[in-house]
Coordinates of C-alpha atoms and ligand atoms in Angstrom, one line a residue:
M1 CA -0.2 -0.1 0.1
T2 CA 0.9 3.6 -0.4
A3 CA 2.4 5.7 2.2
G4 CA -0.6 7.9 2.6
P5 CA -0.5 10.8 4.7
L6 CA -2.2 9.4 7.6
S7 CA -0.3 6.2 7.7
R8 CA 3.3 7.6 7.0
P9 CA 3.2 11.1 7.7
Q10 CA 7.0 11.7 7.4
V11 CA 7.7 9.8 4.6
P12 CA 5.9 10.6 1.2
P13 CA 5.8 7.9 -1.3
G14 CA 9.1 7.4 -3.1
T15 CA 11.2 9.6 -1.0
E16 CA 14.0 8.4 1.0
A17 CA 13.4 10.1 4.5
S18 CA 14.1 6.9 6.0
V19 CA 17.3 6.3 4.2
P20 CA 20.2 7.8 6.3
A21 CA 22.8 10.1 4.5
G22 CA 25.3 7.4 4.9
E23 CA 23.5 5.1 2.3
S24 CA 25.0 7.3 -0.4
G25 CA 28.2 5.4 0.2
P26 CA 30.9 6.6 -2.3
A27 CA 30.0 10.3 -1.9
E28 CA 31.7 9.9 1.4
A29 CA 34.7 8.0 -0.1
S30 CA 38.0 9.7 -0.2
I31 CA 40.9 9.1 -2.3
D32 CA 43.3 8.6 0.4
G33 CA 42.4 5.0 1.3
A34 CA 40.2 6.4 4.3
A35 CA 36.9 5.9 2.4
S36 CA 34.2 4.7 4.5
V37 CA 30.5 4.1 4.6
D38 CA 28.4 4.6 7.6
A39 CA 26.4 1.8 8.9
G40 CA 24.1 4.4 8.4
H41 CA 20.5 3.6 10.1
G42 CA 20.9 5.6 13.3
E43 CA 18.0 8.2 12.3
A44 CA 14.5 8.4 11.2
E45 CA 13.7 4.7 11.4
P46 CA 11.7 4.1 14.4
H47 CA 9.7 1.3 12.4
H48 CA 12.7 -0.8 11.7
T49 CA 12.9 -1.5 15.4
A50 CA 9.4 -1.7 16.0
H51 CA 9.3 -4.6 13.5
H52 CA 12.6 -6.3 14.2
H53 CA 11.0 -9.6 13.8
A54 CA 13.3 -10.9 11.2
A55 CA 13.6 -14.8 11.9
H56 CA 16.2 -15.3 9.3
T57 CA 19.7 -14.0 8.6
W58 CA 20.6 -13.4 4.9
E59 CA 22.3 -16.7 4.5
E60 CA 19.6 -18.4 6.7
A61 CA 16.8 -17.0 4.3
R62 CA 18.5 -18.1 1.0
R63 CA 19.0 -21.5 2.4
A64 CA 15.2 -21.8 3.8
A65 CA 14.0 -20.6 0.4
Y66 CA 16.1 -23.2 -1.5
D67 CA 15.2 -26.0 1.0
A68 CA 11.6 -25.2 1.0
A69 CA 11.0 -26.1 -2.5
T70 CA 11.5 -29.4 -4.2
P71 CA 12.2 -29.6 -8.0
I72 CA 9.0 -29.4 -10.2
P73 CA 8.6 -33.0 -12.0
S74 CA 9.1 -33.4 -15.5
G75 CA 6.4 -33.3 -18.1
P76 CA 5.5 -32.7 -21.8
V77 CA 5.8 -29.2 -23.2
A78 CA 4.6 -28.1 -26.9
L79 CA 7.6 -27.5 -29.0
G80 CA 6.6 -23.8 -29.2
A81 CA 7.1 -23.4 -25.5
A82 CA 10.2 -25.6 -25.1
L83 CA 12.9 -23.3 -25.7
G84 CA 15.5 -23.2 -23.2
R85 CA 14.0 -26.0 -21.2
R86 CA 16.2 -29.0 -20.0
L87 CA 15.2 -32.2 -21.9
D88 CA 14.5 -35.0 -19.7
Q89 CA 14.1 -37.8 -22.0
D90 CA 16.0 -38.6 -25.1
I91 CA 14.6 -37.1 -28.5
V92 CA 14.8 -40.4 -30.8
A93 CA 14.1 -40.8 -34.4
R94 CA 10.7 -42.5 -34.6
Q95 CA 11.4 -43.5 -38.1
D96 CA 13.9 -43.2 -40.6
M97 CA 14.9 -39.5 -41.4
P98 CA 14.0 -38.6 -44.1
H99 CA 11.6 -41.3 -43.9
Y100 CA 11.1 -41.5 -47.8
A101 CA 13.7 -40.9 -50.8
S102 CA 13.1 -37.6 -52.2
S103 CA 14.3 -35.3 -55.1
A104 CA 17.0 -32.7 -54.0
M105 CA 16.6 -30.8 -57.3
D106 CA 13.8 -29.5 -59.6
G107 CA 13.9 -31.6 -62.7
W108 CA 13.1 -35.2 -64.0
V109 CA 13.3 -38.4 -62.2
V110 CA 14.7 -41.1 -64.6
N111 CA 15.1 -44.6 -64.8
G112 CA 18.2 -45.9 -66.8
S113 CA 19.8 -43.9 -69.4
G114 CA 18.3 -41.4 -71.9
P115 CA 16.6 -40.5 -74.0
W116 CA 13.6 -41.0 -71.9
I117 CA 9.8 -41.1 -72.3
P118 CA 8.0 -38.8 -70.1
V119 CA 5.3 -40.4 -68.0
E120 CA 2.8 -39.4 -65.5
P121 CA 4.3 -37.8 -62.3
G122 CA 4.2 -40.3 -59.5
T123 CA 3.9 -43.7 -61.5
R124 CA 6.1 -46.5 -61.5
L125 CA 9.2 -45.8 -63.8
A126 CA 10.2 -48.5 -66.2
P127 CA 13.8 -48.3 -68.0
H128 CA 14.0 -45.4 -70.2
Q129 CA 11.0 -43.6 -68.6
A130 CA 11.3 -40.2 -66.7
S131 CA 8.5 -37.9 -65.0
P132 CA 8.8 -34.5 -63.6
I133 CA 9.7 -33.9 -60.1
A134 CA 10.1 -31.0 -57.7
T135 CA 12.5 -30.4 -55.1
G136 CA 11.6 -32.7 -52.0
G137 CA 9.2 -34.7 -54.2
L138 CA 8.6 -38.5 -53.6
I139 CA 10.9 -40.6 -55.8
P140 CA 8.3 -42.7 -57.4
P141 CA 9.0 -46.8 -57.5
G142 CA 11.6 -47.2 -60.3
G143 CA 13.3 -43.7 -60.0
K144 CA 17.0 -44.3 -60.2
A145 CA 18.4 -40.7 -60.3
V146 CA 17.2 -37.0 -60.8
L147 CA 18.1 -34.9 -63.9
R148 CA 18.0 -31.2 -63.0
T149 CA 15.9 -29.0 -65.1
E150 CA 19.0 -26.9 -66.4
S151 CA 20.5 -30.1 -67.6
A152 CA 17.5 -31.6 -69.4
V153 CA 16.0 -30.8 -72.9
L154 CA 12.4 -31.8 -73.9
G155 CA 12.2 -32.4 -77.6
R156 CA 10.2 -34.6 -80.0
D157 CA 11.1 -37.9 -81.7
D158 CA 10.9 -38.7 -85.1
D159 CA 7.2 -39.6 -84.6
G160 CA 6.4 -36.1 -82.8
L161 CA 6.3 -37.6 -79.7
P162 CA 7.9 -36.0 -76.5
V163 CA 11.3 -37.2 -75.5
L164 CA 13.5 -35.9 -72.8
M165 CA 17.2 -35.8 -73.2
T166 CA 20.3 -34.4 -71.3
G167 CA 21.5 -31.3 -72.9
G168 CA 21.7 -27.4 -71.7
K169 CA 24.2 -27.5 -68.6
A170 CA 24.6 -31.1 -68.2
R171 CA 28.0 -32.5 -67.3
P172 CA 29.2 -35.6 -69.0
G173 CA 27.7 -38.8 -67.5
E174 CA 24.9 -37.0 -65.8
P175 CA 22.8 -38.2 -64.1
R176 CA 24.8 -40.7 -62.4
A177 CA 22.9 -43.5 -60.4
G178 CA 21.3 -42.1 -57.4
E179 CA 22.3 -38.4 -58.2
H180 CA 20.2 -35.6 -56.6
I181 CA 18.2 -38.4 -54.6
R182 CA 18.0 -37.9 -50.8
K183 CA 18.0 -41.3 -49.7
A184 CA 15.6 -42.3 -46.7
G185 CA 17.3 -42.5 -43.5
E186 CA 20.7 -40.7 -44.4
E187 CA 20.0 -38.3 -41.5
A188 CA 19.0 -40.9 -38.9
L189 CA 17.6 -44.5 -38.7
E190 CA 14.7 -45.1 -36.7
G191 CA 15.7 -45.4 -33.1
D192 CA 18.8 -43.2 -33.2
I193 CA 19.1 -40.8 -30.3
L194 CA 19.1 -37.1 -31.9
V195 CA 19.2 -35.0 -28.7
K196 CA 20.3 -36.5 -25.5
A197 CA 18.4 -36.0 -22.2
G198 CA 19.9 -33.0 -20.0
V199 CA 20.5 -30.6 -22.8
E200 CA 19.0 -27.1 -22.8
L201 CA 17.0 -27.0 -25.9
N202 CA 17.8 -24.4 -28.4
P203 CA 15.8 -23.4 -31.7
A204 CA 17.6 -25.8 -33.8
H205 CA 17.0 -28.7 -31.1
L206 CA 13.3 -27.8 -31.5
A207 CA 13.4 -28.1 -35.2
L208 CA 15.1 -31.3 -35.1
A209 CA 12.4 -32.6 -32.8
A210 CA 9.6 -31.4 -35.1
L211 CA 11.6 -33.0 -38.0
A212 CA 11.4 -36.3 -36.1
G213 CA 7.5 -35.8 -35.6
Y214 CA 7.3 -34.6 -32.0
D215 CA 4.8 -32.4 -31.0
E216 CA 5.8 -32.3 -27.5
V217 CA 8.9 -32.9 -25.6
Q218 CA 9.6 -34.0 -22.1
V219 CA 11.3 -31.4 -20.2
Q220 CA 12.2 -30.8 -16.6
G221 CA 9.9 -28.6 -14.6
K222 CA 10.5 -25.1 -14.3
P223 CA 8.2 -22.8 -12.0
V224 CA 5.3 -20.8 -13.6
V225 CA 5.3 -17.6 -11.7
R226 CA 2.3 -15.3 -11.5
L227 CA 2.7 -11.5 -10.4
V228 CA 0.1 -9.7 -8.3
L229 CA 1.1 -6.1 -8.3
T230 CA -0.5 -4.3 -5.5
G231 CA -1.1 -0.6 -4.4
A232 CA -3.9 1.8 -5.5
E233 CA -1.4 4.6 -5.8
V234 CA 0.6 2.8 -8.6
V235 CA 0.0 4.3 -11.9
E236 CA 1.1 2.4 -15.0
R237 CA 1.8 5.1 -17.6
G238 CA 2.8 8.8 -17.7
T239 CA 4.6 11.0 -15.2
P240 CA 2.9 10.1 -11.7
A241 CA 1.3 13.2 -9.8
P242 CA 2.2 13.8 -5.9
G243 CA 0.8 10.8 -4.0
Q244 CA 1.0 8.6 -7.0
V245 CA 4.0 6.3 -7.9
R246 CA 5.0 5.0 -11.2
D247 CA 4.9 1.3 -11.2
T248 CA 8.5 -0.1 -11.4
F249 CA 7.6 -3.8 -11.3
G250 CA 5.6 -4.3 -14.3
P251 CA 8.3 -3.4 -16.7
Q252 CA 11.2 -5.4 -15.1
L253 CA 9.7 -8.2 -13.1
P254 CA 8.5 -10.6 -15.8
D255 CA 11.9 -10.5 -17.3
V256 CA 13.9 -10.9 -14.1
V257 CA 11.5 -13.8 -13.3
S258 CA 12.5 -15.5 -16.6
M259 CA 16.4 -14.5 -15.9
L260 CA 15.9 -16.3 -12.5
G261 CA 14.6 -19.5 -14.3
G262 CA 10.8 -18.8 -14.0
I263 CA 8.2 -18.8 -16.5
P264 CA 6.2 -15.5 -16.2
A265 CA 2.6 -16.2 -16.4
G266 CA 0.6 -13.2 -16.2
Q267 CA 0.4 -10.3 -14.0
Q268 CA -2.6 -8.9 -12.0
R269 CA -3.1 -5.5 -10.3
I270 CA -5.1 -5.1 -7.3
G271 CA -5.7 -2.1 -4.9
D272 CA -5.2 -2.1 -1.3
S273 CA -8.3 -3.9 0.1
Y274 CA -8.1 -7.2 1.9
G275 CA -10.9 -8.8 -0.6
E276 CA -8.8 -8.2 -3.4
W277 CA -5.6 -9.6 -1.7
L278 CA -7.6 -12.7 -0.7
A279 CA -9.0 -13.1 -4.2
A280 CA -5.8 -12.6 -6.0
L281 CA -4.1 -15.5 -3.7
E282 CA -7.1 -17.7 -3.9
D283 CA -7.2 -17.7 -7.8
V284 CA -5.5 -20.7 -9.1
V285 CA -5.8 -20.1 -12.8
P286 CA -6.9 -16.5 -13.5
G287 CA -8.4 -15.7 -17.0
L288 CA -5.5 -13.3 -17.5
P289 CA -5.1 -12.0 -21.1
D290 CA -1.2 -12.8 -21.1
A291 CA -1.2 -16.1 -19.0
P292 CA -0.8 -19.3 -20.9
G293 CA -3.6 -20.9 -18.6
L294 CA -1.0 -22.7 -16.5
P295 CA -1.7 -22.9 -12.8
A296 CA 1.1 -20.9 -11.1
D297 CA 3.8 -22.7 -8.8
V298 CA 4.7 -19.1 -7.5
V299 CA 2.7 -16.1 -6.7
I300 CA 4.9 -12.9 -6.3
T301 CA 3.3 -10.2 -4.9
T302 CA 4.7 -6.8 -4.7
G303 CA 3.7 -4.1 -1.8
G304 CA 1.8 -4.9 1.4
T305 CA 4.5 -6.8 3.1
G306 CA 4.2 -4.3 6.0
R307 CA 2.2 -4.6 9.0
S308 CA 0.1 -1.7 8.8
G309 CA -3.9 -1.9 8.9
T310 CA -3.9 -2.1 5.2
D311 CA -1.0 -4.6 4.6
H312 CA -2.8 -7.8 4.1
L313 CA -0.3 -10.4 2.9
R314 CA 0.1 -12.4 6.0
R315 CA -3.7 -12.2 7.0
A316 CA -4.5 -13.8 3.4
V317 CA -2.1 -16.6 3.6
A318 CA -3.3 -17.4 7.2
E319 CA -6.9 -17.3 6.0
L320 CA -5.9 -19.7 3.2
G321 CA -4.2 -22.3 5.7
G322 CA -1.0 -21.4 4.5
R323 CA 2.3 -21.2 6.4
L324 CA 5.1 -18.6 6.6
V325 CA 8.5 -20.1 5.4
I326 CA 10.2 -16.7 5.9
D327 CA 8.6 -13.5 7.7
G328 CA 11.2 -11.0 7.4
V329 CA 14.9 -11.3 6.9
A330 CA 17.7 -9.3 9.0
M331 CA 18.8 -7.2 5.8
R332 CA 18.6 -4.1 4.3
P333 CA 16.8 -3.4 2.2
G334 CA 14.2 -5.7 1.7
H335 CA 13.8 -6.9 5.3
P336 CA 9.8 -7.4 5.2
A337 CA 10.2 -10.1 2.5
V338 CA 7.8 -13.0 3.2
L339 CA 7.8 -16.5 1.7
A340 CA 4.6 -18.6 2.3
E341 CA 3.4 -21.9 1.3
L342 CA -0.2 -22.4 0.6
P343 CA -1.9 -25.8 1.2
D344 CA -2.1 -26.3 -2.5
G345 CA 1.6 -26.3 -2.8
R346 CA 1.8 -22.9 -4.4
F347 CA 4.5 -20.5 -2.9
V348 CA 3.6 -16.8 -2.2
L349 CA 6.7 -14.6 -2.4
G350 CA 5.8 -11.2 -0.9
L351 CA 8.1 -8.7 -2.1
P352 CA 8.1 -5.1 -0.3
G353 CA 6.5 -2.2 -2.3
N354 CA 9.8 -0.4 -2.4
P355 CA 11.5 -1.1 -5.6
L356 CA 15.1 -1.7 -4.4
A357 CA 14.2 -3.4 -1.5
A358 CA 11.7 -5.7 -3.8
M359 CA 14.7 -6.6 -6.0
M360 CA 16.9 -7.3 -3.1
A361 CA 14.3 -9.6 -1.6
L362 CA 13.6 -11.4 -5.0
S363 CA 17.6 -11.9 -5.1
T364 CA 17.7 -13.4 -1.5
V365 CA 14.5 -15.2 -1.4
G366 CA 13.0 -15.4 -5.0
A367 CA 16.1 -16.6 -6.7
P368 CA 17.0 -19.8 -4.4
L369 CA 13.3 -20.4 -4.5
L370 CA 13.0 -20.5 -8.2
A371 CA 16.4 -22.2 -8.7
A372 CA 15.3 -25.1 -6.5
L373 CA 11.8 -25.6 -8.3
G374 CA 13.8 -25.5 -11.5
H375 CA 16.3 -28.3 -10.7
R376 CA 19.2 -25.8 -10.6
A377 CA 21.8 -25.1 -7.7
M378 CA 21.7 -22.4 -5.3
P379 CA 22.7 -19.2 -7.1
A380 CA 26.3 -18.4 -6.8
V381 CA 27.9 -15.8 -4.3
E382 CA 31.3 -14.7 -5.4
E383 CA 33.7 -12.5 -3.5
V384 CA 35.1 -9.2 -4.5
P385 CA 37.6 -7.0 -2.9
C386 CA 35.9 -4.1 -1.6
G387 CA 37.5 -0.5 -2.3
T388 CA 36.0 1.2 0.8
M389 CA 35.5 0.6 4.3
I390 CA 32.0 -0.1 5.7
E391 CA 31.3 0.3 9.1
P392 CA 29.4 -2.5 11.3
D393 CA 25.6 -2.6 11.5
P394 CA 25.0 -5.3 14.1
G395 CA 22.2 -7.6 13.5
R396 CA 21.7 -7.4 9.8
T397 CA 23.3 -7.8 6.5
R398 CA 23.4 -5.0 4.1
L399 CA 22.9 -5.4 0.2
M400 CA 24.8 -2.7 -1.6
P401 CA 24.5 -2.4 -5.3
F402 CA 28.3 -1.7 -6.4
R403 CA 30.2 -0.7 -9.3
L404 CA 33.7 -2.0 -10.2
L405 CA 36.7 0.3 -10.3
Y406 CA 39.9 -0.9 -10.9
G407 CA 38.9 -4.4 -9.8
M408 CA 37.4 -3.2 -6.7
A409 CA 34.0 -2.7 -5.4
A410 CA 32.5 0.7 -4.5
P411 CA 29.0 1.1 -3.4
A412 CA 26.7 2.9 -5.8
Q413 CA 25.1 6.2 -5.0
H414 CA 21.4 6.3 -5.1
T415 CA 20.3 3.1 -3.4
G416 CA 17.8 4.1 -1.1
P417 CA 15.0 1.4 -0.7
G418 CA 12.6 3.3 -3.2
M419 CA 15.3 4.1 -5.8
M420 CA 16.4 2.2 -8.9
R421 CA 19.1 4.6 -10.0
G422 CA 21.9 2.8 -8.2
L423 CA 20.9 -0.7 -9.3
A424 CA 20.6 0.2 -12.8
A425 CA 24.3 1.3 -12.8
A426 CA 25.5 -1.5 -10.7
D427 CA 28.1 -4.2 -11.8
G428 CA 26.6 -6.7 -8.7
V429 CA 25.4 -6.5 -5.2
L430 CA 27.6 -6.7 -2.2
V431 CA 26.4 -8.8 0.7
V432 CA 27.9 -6.6 3.6
P433 CA 28.1 -8.8 6.7
P434 CA 26.8 -7.2 10.1
H435 CA 30.4 -6.7 11.2
G436 CA 31.4 -4.3 8.3
V437 CA 34.1 -4.5 5.9
Q438 CA 37.7 -3.6 6.0
L439 CA 39.2 -1.7 3.1
G440 CA 40.5 -4.2 0.4
E441 CA 38.8 -7.1 2.2
A442 CA 37.2 -9.6 0.1
V443 CA 33.4 -9.2 0.4
P444 CA 30.5 -11.7 -0.7
A445 CA 28.7 -10.4 -3.6
F446 CA 26.1 -11.8 -6.3
A447 CA 25.8 -10.9 -9.8
L448 CA 22.8 -9.2 -11.3
P449 CA 20.4 -11.6 -13.0
W450 CA 20.7 -9.5 -16.3
G451 CA 24.5 -8.9 -15.7
P452 CA 27.8 -10.8 -16.5
P453 CA 29.5 -12.8 -13.8
I454 CA 31.2 -10.4 -11.4
Q455 CA 34.6 -9.3 -12.6
G456 CA 37.4 -9.7 -10.3
A457 CA 35.7 -12.4 -8.4
Q458 CA 37.9 -14.9 -6.9
E459 CA 36.9 -18.3 -7.8
K460 CA 35.8 -20.6 -5.4
P461 CA 36.4 -24.2 -6.5
A462 CA 33.8 -25.7 -3.9
K463 CA 30.8 -24.0 -5.6
P464 CA 28.1 -26.3 -6.5
K465 CA 27.7 -24.8 -10.0
P466 CA 30.8 -22.7 -10.8
R467 CA 30.3 -20.4 -13.7
S468 CA 32.4 -21.8 -16.5
N469 CA 32.8 -18.2 -18.3
A470 CA 33.7 -16.4 -14.8
R471 CA 36.3 -14.1 -15.9
T472 CA 38.5 -14.9 -13.2
G473 CA 41.5 -13.9 -15.2
Q474 CA 40.7 -10.2 -14.1
T475 CA 41.7 -10.6 -10.6
K476 CA 45.2 -9.5 -10.1
G477 CA 45.1 -10.2 -6.4
K478 CA 44.3 -7.8 -3.8
P479 CA 45.1 -4.4 -4.7
A480 CA 47.1 -2.6 -2.0
A481 CA 45.1 -0.6 0.7
N482 CA 47.1 2.5 -0.1
E483 CA 46.8 2.2 -3.8
P484 CA 45.1 5.6 -4.9
V485 CA 41.6 5.1 -6.4
D486 CA 40.0 7.4 -8.9
W487 CA 36.3 7.6 -7.8
S488 CA 35.4 10.3 -10.1
A489 CA 33.4 7.8 -12.4
L490 CA 31.1 7.1 -9.5
L491 CA 30.2 10.9 -8.8
G492 CA 28.1 11.6 -11.9
Ligands
LIG501 N1 5.7 1.3 10.4 C1 6.5 0.5 9.6 N2 6.6 1.2 8.4 C2 7.5 0.5 7.3 C3 8.3 -0.7 7.9 C4 8.3 -1.2 9.0 O1 9.1 -2.0 9.4 N3 7.4 -0.5 10.1 N4 9.2 -1.2 6.7 C5 9.5 -0.3 5.6 C6 10.0 -1.0 4.7 S1 11.8 -1.2 5.1 C7 9.5 -1.3 3.6 S2 10.5 -2.0 2.3 C8 8.3 -1.0 3.3 C9 7.4 -2.3 2.8 O2 6.3 -1.8 2.3 P1 5.2 -2.6 1.8 O3 5.8 -3.7 1.2 O4 4.0 -2.9 2.8 O5 4.8 -1.7 0.6 P2 3.8 -0.6 0.5 O6 3.7 0.0 1.6 O7 2.6 -1.0 -0.3 O8 4.8 0.3 -0.4 C10 6.0 0.8 0.0 C11 6.4 1.8 -1.1 O9 6.7 1.2 -2.4 C12 5.9 1.8 -3.3 N5 5.4 0.9 -4.3 C13 4.5 0.2 -4.3 N6 4.2 -0.6 -5.4 C14 5.0 -0.1 -6.1 C15 5.2 -0.2 -7.6 N7 5.0 -1.1 -8.4 N8 6.3 0.7 -8.3 C16 7.0 1.5 -7.6 N9 6.9 1.7 -6.3 C17 6.0 1.1 -5.4 C18 4.8 2.5 -2.6 O10 4.0 3.6 -3.0 C19 5.6 2.9 -1.1 O11 6.2 4.1 -1.5 O12 7.4 -0.4 4.4 C20 8.3 0.4 5.0 N10 7.4 1.1 6.2
LIG502 O1 13.9 -0.5 3.3 MO1 12.9 -1.7 3.3 O2 14.5 -2.3 3.9 O3 13.1 -0.8 1.9 O4 13.1 -3.3 2.7

């Protein structure tokens, strides 16, 4: 819901009154190595203490989300929807491919040597007979070779009857036996394995499956994700008036869901009433125009994670008989994130309304959940050397979008919970531990779903799924703490 004039008098929607000056990070960095980012939450946040209910640390929340889900079983999927899906059963040739001998050229199919007497297409050819054929045409019984149109001359014999001869551009000896005939089974024989299980299907695989006569392929399960965007103040177009806020989720969430391994399956917008919330979470297969009619495995809601009188997520989950898997995470931003499981097996991921907070909650809880449902390893956390000192913030992890400068991470500016500018310019997100970070120290960090692997990340061999294309060569060891750093690129 919105921060209306009564509910949050000091914090107009979209402003950063609750973000301490320190959040701007690099603005406070100095070039002499004494750069420091304040813990930065010492003021203007009475609600944070009032709602410090977070049951999970950042690491625990990731693990809890990953462990809550079991991989979605494999099933048949239409070829048109199978791109990028992981094949779960070999694709085999159901018959010889091609399954009949055909002409590779436009021209004449002939039997024996010329001249040939033309006969009706498709009829059995006796020696010295020929019939017209097009590329791909079925070779009739008795057809031994194909004479290309440009190598053929149709004339008349002494009796004035049509007769076919070689001529034109014909090479000596043309057509040789079998020339320009695509034999049956030359691509594959019945039973040959065409694509092995485990492969991620590309467009050519799909074409091959179609060539082999498949309408559907058996693929590993992948979570179908429906979005429920809440907030009566949220507008979808144009420049918002005071009190309104332009929707940041519609334009990005479906794509981010795809990048995280989900299948976005429609979005629904609701206001702030409890009835709307309950109906949206109850609805299993909504009649949404852009939904493929699939029941959702995950419903992602935005907004309404707070505990004010009009924030209805937990109440609706409880009324539907669901259980809370995660109810808040000791992190900032994004601490009100909720993960619930409904009795029908659907997960509800409640993202906070603040745009950056929502993306950090999605990275923390949503990414592991979607990975687990989609048969994938826990999303990787790399390490990157930190180009600034970050003070402790006991009890919570801070997620800080950063930019890389000379191989070191510098927290980005404009990273208040309601902002997107810092994330839009970021190379990744630092996972700053509660005890803070020393200058030059290696800090956990994760890549953005749309971004490249973190440059300069030190490869950890024990990763469940190491990135094969990680540009580890970029790391030139830890830069010396007193090495001068040019921060100017961050200040614009
Ligand atoms: N008394 C307290 N107030 C708040 C607390 C708290 O602990 N106690 N936590 C703050 C934090 S931190 C966050 S994050 C937010 C979580 O808010 P909700 O999830 O309930 O979300 P809303 O109140 O509906 O909206 C928050 C904010 O986000 C804007 N919003 C909502 N939808 C969109 C959208 N589609 N695009 C862009 N912006 C959106 C909305 O207008 C609000 O400004 O609660 C704090 N308050
Ligand atoms: O600041 Mo809240 O932490 O935006 O999630």
